[in-house]
PDB file of C-alpha atoms in Angstrom:
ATOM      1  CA  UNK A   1      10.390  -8.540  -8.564  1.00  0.00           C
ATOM      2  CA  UNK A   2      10.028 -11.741  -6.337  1.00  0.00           C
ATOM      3  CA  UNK A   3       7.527 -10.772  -3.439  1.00  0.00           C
ATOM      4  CA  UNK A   4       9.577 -12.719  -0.818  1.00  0.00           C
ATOM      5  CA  UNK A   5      13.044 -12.471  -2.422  1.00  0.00           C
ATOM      6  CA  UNK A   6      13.313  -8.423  -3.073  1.00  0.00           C
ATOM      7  CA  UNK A   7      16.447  -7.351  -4.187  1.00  0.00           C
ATOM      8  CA  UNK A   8      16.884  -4.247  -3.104  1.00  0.00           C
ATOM      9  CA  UNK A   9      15.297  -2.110   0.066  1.00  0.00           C
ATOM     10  CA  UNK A  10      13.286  -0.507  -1.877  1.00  0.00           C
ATOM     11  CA  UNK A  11      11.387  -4.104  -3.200  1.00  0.00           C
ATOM     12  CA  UNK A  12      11.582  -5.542  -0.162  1.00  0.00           C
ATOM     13  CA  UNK A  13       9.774  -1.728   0.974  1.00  0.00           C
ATOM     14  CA  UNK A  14       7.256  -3.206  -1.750  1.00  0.00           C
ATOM     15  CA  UNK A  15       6.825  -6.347  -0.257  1.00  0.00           C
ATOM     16  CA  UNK A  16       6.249  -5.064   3.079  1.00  0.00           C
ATOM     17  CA  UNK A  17       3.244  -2.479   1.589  1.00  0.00           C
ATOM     18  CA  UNK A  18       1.516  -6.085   0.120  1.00  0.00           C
ATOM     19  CA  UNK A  19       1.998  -8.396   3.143  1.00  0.00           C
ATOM     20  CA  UNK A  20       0.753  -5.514   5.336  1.00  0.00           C
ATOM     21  CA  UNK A  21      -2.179  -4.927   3.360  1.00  0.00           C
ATOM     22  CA  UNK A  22      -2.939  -8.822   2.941  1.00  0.00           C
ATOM     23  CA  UNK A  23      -2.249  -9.520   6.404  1.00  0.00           C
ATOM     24  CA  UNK A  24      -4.499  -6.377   7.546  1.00  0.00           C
ATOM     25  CA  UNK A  25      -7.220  -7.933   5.419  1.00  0.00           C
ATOM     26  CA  UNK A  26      -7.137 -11.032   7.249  1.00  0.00           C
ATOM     27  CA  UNK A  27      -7.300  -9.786  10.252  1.00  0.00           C
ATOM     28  CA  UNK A  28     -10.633  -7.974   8.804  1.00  0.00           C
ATOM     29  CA  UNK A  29     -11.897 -11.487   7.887  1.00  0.00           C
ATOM     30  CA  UNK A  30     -11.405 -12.509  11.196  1.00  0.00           C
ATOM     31  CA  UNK A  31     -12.822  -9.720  12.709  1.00  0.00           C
ATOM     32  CA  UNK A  32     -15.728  -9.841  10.213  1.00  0.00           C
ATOM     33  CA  UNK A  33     -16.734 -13.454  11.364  1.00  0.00           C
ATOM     34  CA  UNK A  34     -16.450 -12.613  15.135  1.00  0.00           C
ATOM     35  CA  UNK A  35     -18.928 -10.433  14.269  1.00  0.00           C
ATOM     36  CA  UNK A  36     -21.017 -13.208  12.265  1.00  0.00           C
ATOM     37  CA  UNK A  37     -20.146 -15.306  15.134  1.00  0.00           C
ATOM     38  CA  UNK A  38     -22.824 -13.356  17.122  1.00  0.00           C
ATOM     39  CA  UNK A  39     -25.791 -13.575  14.995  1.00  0.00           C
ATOM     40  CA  UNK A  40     -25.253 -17.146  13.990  1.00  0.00           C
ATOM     41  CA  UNK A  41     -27.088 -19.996  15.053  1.00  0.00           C
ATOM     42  CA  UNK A  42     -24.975 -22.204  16.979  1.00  0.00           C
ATOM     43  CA  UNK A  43     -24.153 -24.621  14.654  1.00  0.00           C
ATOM     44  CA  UNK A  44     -22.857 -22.195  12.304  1.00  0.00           C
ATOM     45  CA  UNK A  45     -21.037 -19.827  15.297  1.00  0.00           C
ATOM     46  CA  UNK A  46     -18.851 -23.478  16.004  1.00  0.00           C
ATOM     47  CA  UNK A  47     -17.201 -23.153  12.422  1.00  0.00           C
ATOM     48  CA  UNK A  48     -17.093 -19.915  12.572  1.00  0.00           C
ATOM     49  CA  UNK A  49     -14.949 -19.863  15.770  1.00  0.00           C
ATOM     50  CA  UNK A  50     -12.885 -22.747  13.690  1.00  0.00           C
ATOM     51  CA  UNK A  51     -12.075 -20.227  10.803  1.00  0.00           C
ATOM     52  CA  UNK A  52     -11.130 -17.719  12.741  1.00  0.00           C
ATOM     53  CA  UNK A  53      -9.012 -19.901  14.698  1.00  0.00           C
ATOM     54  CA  UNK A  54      -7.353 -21.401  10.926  1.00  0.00           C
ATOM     55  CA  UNK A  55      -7.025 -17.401  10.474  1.00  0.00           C
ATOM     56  CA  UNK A  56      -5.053 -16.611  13.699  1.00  0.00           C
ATOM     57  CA  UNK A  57      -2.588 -19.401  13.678  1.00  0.00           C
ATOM     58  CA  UNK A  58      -2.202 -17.954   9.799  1.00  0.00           C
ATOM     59  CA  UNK A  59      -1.193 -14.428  11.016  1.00  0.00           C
ATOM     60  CA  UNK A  60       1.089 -15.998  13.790  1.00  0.00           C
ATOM     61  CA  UNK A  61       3.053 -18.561  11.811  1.00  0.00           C
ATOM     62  CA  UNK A  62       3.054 -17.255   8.332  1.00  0.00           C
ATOM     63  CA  UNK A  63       2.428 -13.370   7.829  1.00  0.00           C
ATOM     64  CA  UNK A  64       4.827 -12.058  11.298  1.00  0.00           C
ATOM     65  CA  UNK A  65       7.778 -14.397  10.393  1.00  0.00           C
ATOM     66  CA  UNK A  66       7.918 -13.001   6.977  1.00  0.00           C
ATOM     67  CA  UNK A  67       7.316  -9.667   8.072  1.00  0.00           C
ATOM     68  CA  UNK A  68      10.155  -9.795  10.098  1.00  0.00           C
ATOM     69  CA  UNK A  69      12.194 -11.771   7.395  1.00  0.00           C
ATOM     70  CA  UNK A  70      11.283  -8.922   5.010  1.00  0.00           C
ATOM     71  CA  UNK A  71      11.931  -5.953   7.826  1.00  0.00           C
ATOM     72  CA  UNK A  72      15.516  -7.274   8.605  1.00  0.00           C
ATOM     73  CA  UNK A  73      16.583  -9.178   5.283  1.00  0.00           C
ATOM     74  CA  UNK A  74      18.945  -6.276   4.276  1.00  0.00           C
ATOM     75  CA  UNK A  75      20.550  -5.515   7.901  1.00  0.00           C
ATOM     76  CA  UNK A  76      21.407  -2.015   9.281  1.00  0.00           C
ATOM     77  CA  UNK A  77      17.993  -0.150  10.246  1.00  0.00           C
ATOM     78  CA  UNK A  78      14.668  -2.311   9.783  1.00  0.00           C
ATOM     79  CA  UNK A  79      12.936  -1.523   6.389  1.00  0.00           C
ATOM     80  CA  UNK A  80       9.825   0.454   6.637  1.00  0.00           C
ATOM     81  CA  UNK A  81       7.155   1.181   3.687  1.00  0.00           C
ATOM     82  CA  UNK A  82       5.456   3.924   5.727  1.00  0.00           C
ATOM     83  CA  UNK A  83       8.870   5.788   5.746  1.00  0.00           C
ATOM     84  CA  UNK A  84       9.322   5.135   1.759  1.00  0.00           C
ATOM     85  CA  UNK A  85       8.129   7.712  -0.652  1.00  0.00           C
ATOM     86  CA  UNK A  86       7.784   4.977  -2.995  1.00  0.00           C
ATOM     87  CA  UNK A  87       4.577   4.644  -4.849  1.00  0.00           C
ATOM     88  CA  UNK A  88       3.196   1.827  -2.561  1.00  0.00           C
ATOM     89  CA  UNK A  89       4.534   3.598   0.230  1.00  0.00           C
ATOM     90  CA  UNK A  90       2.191   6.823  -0.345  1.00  0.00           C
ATOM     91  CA  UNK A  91      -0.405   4.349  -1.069  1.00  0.00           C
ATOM     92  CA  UNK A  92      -0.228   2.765   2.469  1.00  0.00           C
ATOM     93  CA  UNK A  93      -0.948   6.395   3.876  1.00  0.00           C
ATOM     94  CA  UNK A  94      -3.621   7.234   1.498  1.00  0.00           C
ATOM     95  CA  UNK A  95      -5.144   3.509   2.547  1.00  0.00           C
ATOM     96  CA  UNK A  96      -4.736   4.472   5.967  1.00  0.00           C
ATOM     97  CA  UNK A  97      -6.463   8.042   5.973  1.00  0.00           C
ATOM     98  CA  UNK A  98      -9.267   6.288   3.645  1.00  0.00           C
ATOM     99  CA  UNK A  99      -9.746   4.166   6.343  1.00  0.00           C
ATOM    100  CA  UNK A 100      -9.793   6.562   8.914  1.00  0.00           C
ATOM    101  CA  UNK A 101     -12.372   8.673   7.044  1.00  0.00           C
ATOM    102  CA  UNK A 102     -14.798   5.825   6.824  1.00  0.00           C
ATOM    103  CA  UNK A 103     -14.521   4.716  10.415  1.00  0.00           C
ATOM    104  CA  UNK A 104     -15.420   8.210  11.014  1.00  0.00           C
ATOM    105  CA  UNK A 105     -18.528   8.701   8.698  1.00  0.00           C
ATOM    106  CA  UNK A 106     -19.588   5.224   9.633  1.00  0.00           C
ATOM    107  CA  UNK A 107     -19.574   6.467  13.668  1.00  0.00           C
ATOM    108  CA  UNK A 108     -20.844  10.053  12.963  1.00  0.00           C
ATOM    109  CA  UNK A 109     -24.198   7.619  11.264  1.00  0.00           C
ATOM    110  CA  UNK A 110     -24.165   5.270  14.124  1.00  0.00           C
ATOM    111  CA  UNK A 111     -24.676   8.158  16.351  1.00  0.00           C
ATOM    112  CA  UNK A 112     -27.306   9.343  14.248  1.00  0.00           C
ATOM    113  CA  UNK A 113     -29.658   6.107  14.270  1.00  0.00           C
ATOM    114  CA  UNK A 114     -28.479   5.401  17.819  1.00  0.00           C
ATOM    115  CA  UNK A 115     -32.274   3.669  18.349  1.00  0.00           C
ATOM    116  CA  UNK A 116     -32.188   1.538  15.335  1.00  0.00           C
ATOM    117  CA  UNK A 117     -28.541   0.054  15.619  1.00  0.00           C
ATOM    118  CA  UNK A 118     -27.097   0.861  18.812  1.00  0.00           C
ATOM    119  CA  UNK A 119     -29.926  -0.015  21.034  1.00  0.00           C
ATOM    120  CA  UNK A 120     -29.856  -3.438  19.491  1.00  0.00           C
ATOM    121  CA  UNK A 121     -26.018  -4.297  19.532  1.00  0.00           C
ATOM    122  CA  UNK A 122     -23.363  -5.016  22.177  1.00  0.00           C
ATOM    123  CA  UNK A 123     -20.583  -3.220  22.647  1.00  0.00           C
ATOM    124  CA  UNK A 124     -18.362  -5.928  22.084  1.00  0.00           C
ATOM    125  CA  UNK A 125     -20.313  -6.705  18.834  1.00  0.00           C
ATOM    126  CA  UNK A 126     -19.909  -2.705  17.545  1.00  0.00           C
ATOM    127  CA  UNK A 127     -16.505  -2.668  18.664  1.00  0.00           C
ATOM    128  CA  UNK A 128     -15.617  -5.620  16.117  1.00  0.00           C
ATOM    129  CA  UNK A 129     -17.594  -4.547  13.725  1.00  0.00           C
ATOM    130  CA  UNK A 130     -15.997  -0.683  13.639  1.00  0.00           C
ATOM    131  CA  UNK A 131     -12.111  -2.588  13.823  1.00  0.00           C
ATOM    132  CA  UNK A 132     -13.214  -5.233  10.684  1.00  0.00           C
ATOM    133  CA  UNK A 133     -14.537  -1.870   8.940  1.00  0.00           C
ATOM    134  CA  UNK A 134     -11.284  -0.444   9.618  1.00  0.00           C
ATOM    135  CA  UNK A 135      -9.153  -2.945   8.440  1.00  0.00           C
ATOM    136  CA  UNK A 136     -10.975  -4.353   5.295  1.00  0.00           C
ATOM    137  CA  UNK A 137     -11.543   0.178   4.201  1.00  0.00           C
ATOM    138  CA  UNK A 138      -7.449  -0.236   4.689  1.00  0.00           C
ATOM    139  CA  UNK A 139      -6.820  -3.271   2.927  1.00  0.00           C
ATOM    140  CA  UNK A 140      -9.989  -2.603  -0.050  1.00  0.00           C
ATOM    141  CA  UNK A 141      -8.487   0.800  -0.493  1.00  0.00           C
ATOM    142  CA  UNK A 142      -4.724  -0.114  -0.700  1.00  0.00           C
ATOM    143  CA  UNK A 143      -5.654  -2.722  -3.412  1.00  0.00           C
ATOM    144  CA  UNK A 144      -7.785   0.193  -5.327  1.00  0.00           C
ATOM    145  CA  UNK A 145      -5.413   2.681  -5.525  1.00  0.00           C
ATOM    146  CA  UNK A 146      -2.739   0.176  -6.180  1.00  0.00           C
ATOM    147  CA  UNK A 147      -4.025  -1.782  -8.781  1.00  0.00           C
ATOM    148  CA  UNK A 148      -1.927  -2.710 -11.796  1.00  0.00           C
ATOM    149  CA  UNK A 149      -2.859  -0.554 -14.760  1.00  0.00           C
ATOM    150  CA  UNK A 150      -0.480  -1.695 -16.909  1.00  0.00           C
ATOM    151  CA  UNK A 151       2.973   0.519 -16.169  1.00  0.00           C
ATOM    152  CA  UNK A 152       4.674   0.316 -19.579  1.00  0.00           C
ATOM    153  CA  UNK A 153       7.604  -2.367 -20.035  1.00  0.00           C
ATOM    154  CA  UNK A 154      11.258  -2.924 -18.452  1.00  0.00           C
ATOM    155  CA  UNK A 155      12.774  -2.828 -21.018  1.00  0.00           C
ATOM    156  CA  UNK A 156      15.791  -0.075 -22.042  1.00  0.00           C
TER     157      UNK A 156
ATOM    158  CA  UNK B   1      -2.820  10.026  -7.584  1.00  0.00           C
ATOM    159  CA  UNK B   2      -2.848  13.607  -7.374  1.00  0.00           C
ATOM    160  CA  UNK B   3      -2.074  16.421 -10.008  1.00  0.00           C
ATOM    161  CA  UNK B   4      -0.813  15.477 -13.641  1.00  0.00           C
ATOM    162  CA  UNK B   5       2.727  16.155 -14.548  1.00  0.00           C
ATOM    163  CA  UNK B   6       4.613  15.312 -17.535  1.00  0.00           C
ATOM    164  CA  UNK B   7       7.848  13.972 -17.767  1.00  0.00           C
ATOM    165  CA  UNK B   8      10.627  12.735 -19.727  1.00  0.00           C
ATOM    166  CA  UNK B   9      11.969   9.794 -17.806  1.00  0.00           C
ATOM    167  CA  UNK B  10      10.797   6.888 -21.000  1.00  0.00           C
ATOM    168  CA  UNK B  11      13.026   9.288 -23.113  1.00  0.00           C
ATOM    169  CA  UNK B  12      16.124   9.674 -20.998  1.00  0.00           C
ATOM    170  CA  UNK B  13      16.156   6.150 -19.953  1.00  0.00           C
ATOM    171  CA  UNK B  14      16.329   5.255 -23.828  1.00  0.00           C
ATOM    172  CA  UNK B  15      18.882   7.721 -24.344  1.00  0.00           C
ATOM    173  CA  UNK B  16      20.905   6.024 -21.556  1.00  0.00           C
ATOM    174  CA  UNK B  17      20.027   2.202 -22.691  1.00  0.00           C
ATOM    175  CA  UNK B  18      18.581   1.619 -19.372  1.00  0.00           C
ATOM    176  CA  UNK B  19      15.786  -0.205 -18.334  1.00  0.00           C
ATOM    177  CA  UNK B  20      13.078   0.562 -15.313  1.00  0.00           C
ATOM    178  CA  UNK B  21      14.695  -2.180 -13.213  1.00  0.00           C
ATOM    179  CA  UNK B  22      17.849  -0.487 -13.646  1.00  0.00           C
ATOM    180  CA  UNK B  23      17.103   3.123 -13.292  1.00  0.00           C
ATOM    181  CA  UNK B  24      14.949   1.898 -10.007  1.00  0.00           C
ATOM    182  CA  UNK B  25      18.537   0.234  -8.539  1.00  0.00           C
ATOM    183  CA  UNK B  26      20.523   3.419  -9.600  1.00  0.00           C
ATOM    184  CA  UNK B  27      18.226   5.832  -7.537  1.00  0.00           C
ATOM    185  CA  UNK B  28      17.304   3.336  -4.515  1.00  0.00           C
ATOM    186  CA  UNK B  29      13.601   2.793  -5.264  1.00  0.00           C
ATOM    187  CA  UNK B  30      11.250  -0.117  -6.559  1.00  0.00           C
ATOM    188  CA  UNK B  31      10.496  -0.395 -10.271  1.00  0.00           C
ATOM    189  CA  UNK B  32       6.933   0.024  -9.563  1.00  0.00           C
ATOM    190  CA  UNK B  33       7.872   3.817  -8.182  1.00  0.00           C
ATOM    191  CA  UNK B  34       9.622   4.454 -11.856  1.00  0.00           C
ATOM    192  CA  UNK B  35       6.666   2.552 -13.740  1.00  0.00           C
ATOM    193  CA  UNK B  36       4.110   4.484 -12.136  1.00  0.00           C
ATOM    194  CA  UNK B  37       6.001   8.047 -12.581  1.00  0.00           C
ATOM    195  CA  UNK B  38       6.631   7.604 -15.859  1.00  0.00           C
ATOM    196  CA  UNK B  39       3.008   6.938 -17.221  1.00  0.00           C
ATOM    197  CA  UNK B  40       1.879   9.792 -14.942  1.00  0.00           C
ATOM    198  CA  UNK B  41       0.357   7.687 -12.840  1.00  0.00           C
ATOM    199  CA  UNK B  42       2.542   8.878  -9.432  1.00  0.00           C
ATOM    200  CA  UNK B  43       3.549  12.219  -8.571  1.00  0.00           C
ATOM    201  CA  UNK B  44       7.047  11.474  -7.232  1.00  0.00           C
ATOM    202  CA  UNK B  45       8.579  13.284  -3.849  1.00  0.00           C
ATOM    203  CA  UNK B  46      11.110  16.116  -4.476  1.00  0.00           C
ATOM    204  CA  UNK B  47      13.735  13.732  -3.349  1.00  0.00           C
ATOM    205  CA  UNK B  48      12.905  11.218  -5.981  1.00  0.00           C
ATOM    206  CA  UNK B  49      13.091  14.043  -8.453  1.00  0.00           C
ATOM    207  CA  UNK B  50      16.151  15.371  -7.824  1.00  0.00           C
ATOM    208  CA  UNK B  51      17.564  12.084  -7.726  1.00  0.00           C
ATOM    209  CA  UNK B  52      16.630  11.334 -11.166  1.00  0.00           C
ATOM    210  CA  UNK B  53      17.576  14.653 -12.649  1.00  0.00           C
ATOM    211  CA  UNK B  54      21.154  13.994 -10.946  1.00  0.00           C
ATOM    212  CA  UNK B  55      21.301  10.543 -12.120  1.00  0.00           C
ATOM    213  CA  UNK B  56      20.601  12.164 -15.727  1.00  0.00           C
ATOM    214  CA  UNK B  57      22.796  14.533 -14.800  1.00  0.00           C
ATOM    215  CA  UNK B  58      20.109  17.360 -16.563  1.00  0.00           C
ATOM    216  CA  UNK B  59      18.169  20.241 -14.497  1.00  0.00           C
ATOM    217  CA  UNK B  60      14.965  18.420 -12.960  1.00  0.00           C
ATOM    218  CA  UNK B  61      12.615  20.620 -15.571  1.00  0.00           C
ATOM    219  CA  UNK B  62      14.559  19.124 -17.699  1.00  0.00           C
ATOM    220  CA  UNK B  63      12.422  15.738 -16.439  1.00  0.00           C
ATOM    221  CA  UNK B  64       9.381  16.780 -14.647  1.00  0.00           C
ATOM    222  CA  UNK B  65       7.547  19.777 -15.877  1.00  0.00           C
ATOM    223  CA  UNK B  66       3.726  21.177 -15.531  1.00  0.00           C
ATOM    224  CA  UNK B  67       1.289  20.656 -18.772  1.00  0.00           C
ATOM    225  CA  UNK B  68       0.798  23.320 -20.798  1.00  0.00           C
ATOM    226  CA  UNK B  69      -2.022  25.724 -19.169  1.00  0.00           C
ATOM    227  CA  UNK B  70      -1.972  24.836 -16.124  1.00  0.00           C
ATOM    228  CA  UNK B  71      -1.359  28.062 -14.268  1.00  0.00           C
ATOM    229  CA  UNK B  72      -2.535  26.108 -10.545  1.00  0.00           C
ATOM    230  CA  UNK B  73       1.176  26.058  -9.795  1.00  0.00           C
TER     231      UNK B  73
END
């Protein structure tokens, strides 16, 4: 299969599961080095704003227009991987309750050390920091229960 | 992912000459979903089974079934 030339709507279903996951993980990286941003001396914060700048203009010019080039490629209704019962479409929903649970049992423990963590850190700052956890537990866990473990050969 | 079951699709696609790429085109899904299936790896939907037991034109136990001893069904 070519990732950006699928020829069916069930690849191109495929190739909307791995730009969504790499894109979400991006995203994470971003969100990760906002939250850098706010412990960093100032010096580092300035190339840290850059990156996530670089990383912005990425997800604007390269990973929407081929998500929407992959979404309407075969006409008629928009593809959608987290309609598919395809195997990477069941792994986008296990990535996505995966992620769910650890946003969860990361808050449940925030709430529990509420003097040692959230006395210390802003809002804003937590806030990032719970979205990056989101996205990089999606991304992490639809590369783990993905991974290529060697699926036999195509051949008849 | 989820519970083992066995199945029979290497066999049948032999018997037919086909590869995964084309099985995957004949029953509308990627060739990653009938990789995965057929080393066990990837429960499939019902859908997906009863497509490929119609494609093979055989009853779908005659492709999917439970291993032996497993009474959890």
């Amino acid at each position: 299969m070519s990732f950006l030339n699928p020829s069916s709507r069930a690849e191109a279903s495929d190739s909307l599961a791995l730009l969504t996951a790499c894109g979400t993980g991006l995203v994470a990286l971003i969100y990760a080095f906002k939250v850098a941003e706010a412990y960093a001396s100032s010096g580092l914060a300035s190339w840290l704003d850059i990156v996530q700048l670089v990383g912005g203009v990425l997800v604007l010019l390269v990973f929407l227009p081929l998500f929407y080039f992959l979404k309407t490629r075969f006409g008629g209704t928009t593809v959608s991987p987290w309609k598919s019962d395809s195997f990477f479409g069941t792994v986008l929903k296990r990535a996505g309750l995966a992620a769910f649970g650890l946003v969860l049992m990361s808050m449940i423990i925030l709430t529990t050390m509420d003097r040692l963590v959230l006395a210390n850190v802003t809002p804003e700052v937590l806030l990032d920091a719970l979205i990056a956890l989101a996205l990089i537990g999606f991304s992490a866990s639809f590369f783990l229960l993905g991974r290529d473990m060697g699926e036999g050969c195509d051949t008849a | 992912m989820s519970a083992a079951l066995n199945n029979r699709i290497r066999v049948l696609r032999a018997e037919h000459q086909l590869s995964q790429s084309q099985l995957a085109e004949a029953i509308e899904v990627s060739r990653k979903t009938i990789s995965t299936i057929e080393v066990g790896r990837f429960v499939p939907s019902t859908i997906i089974a009863l497509k490929l037991a119609r494609f093979f034109n055989v009853p779908v136990e005659q492709v999917f079934s439970l291993p032996d001893g497993d009474a959890s069904a």
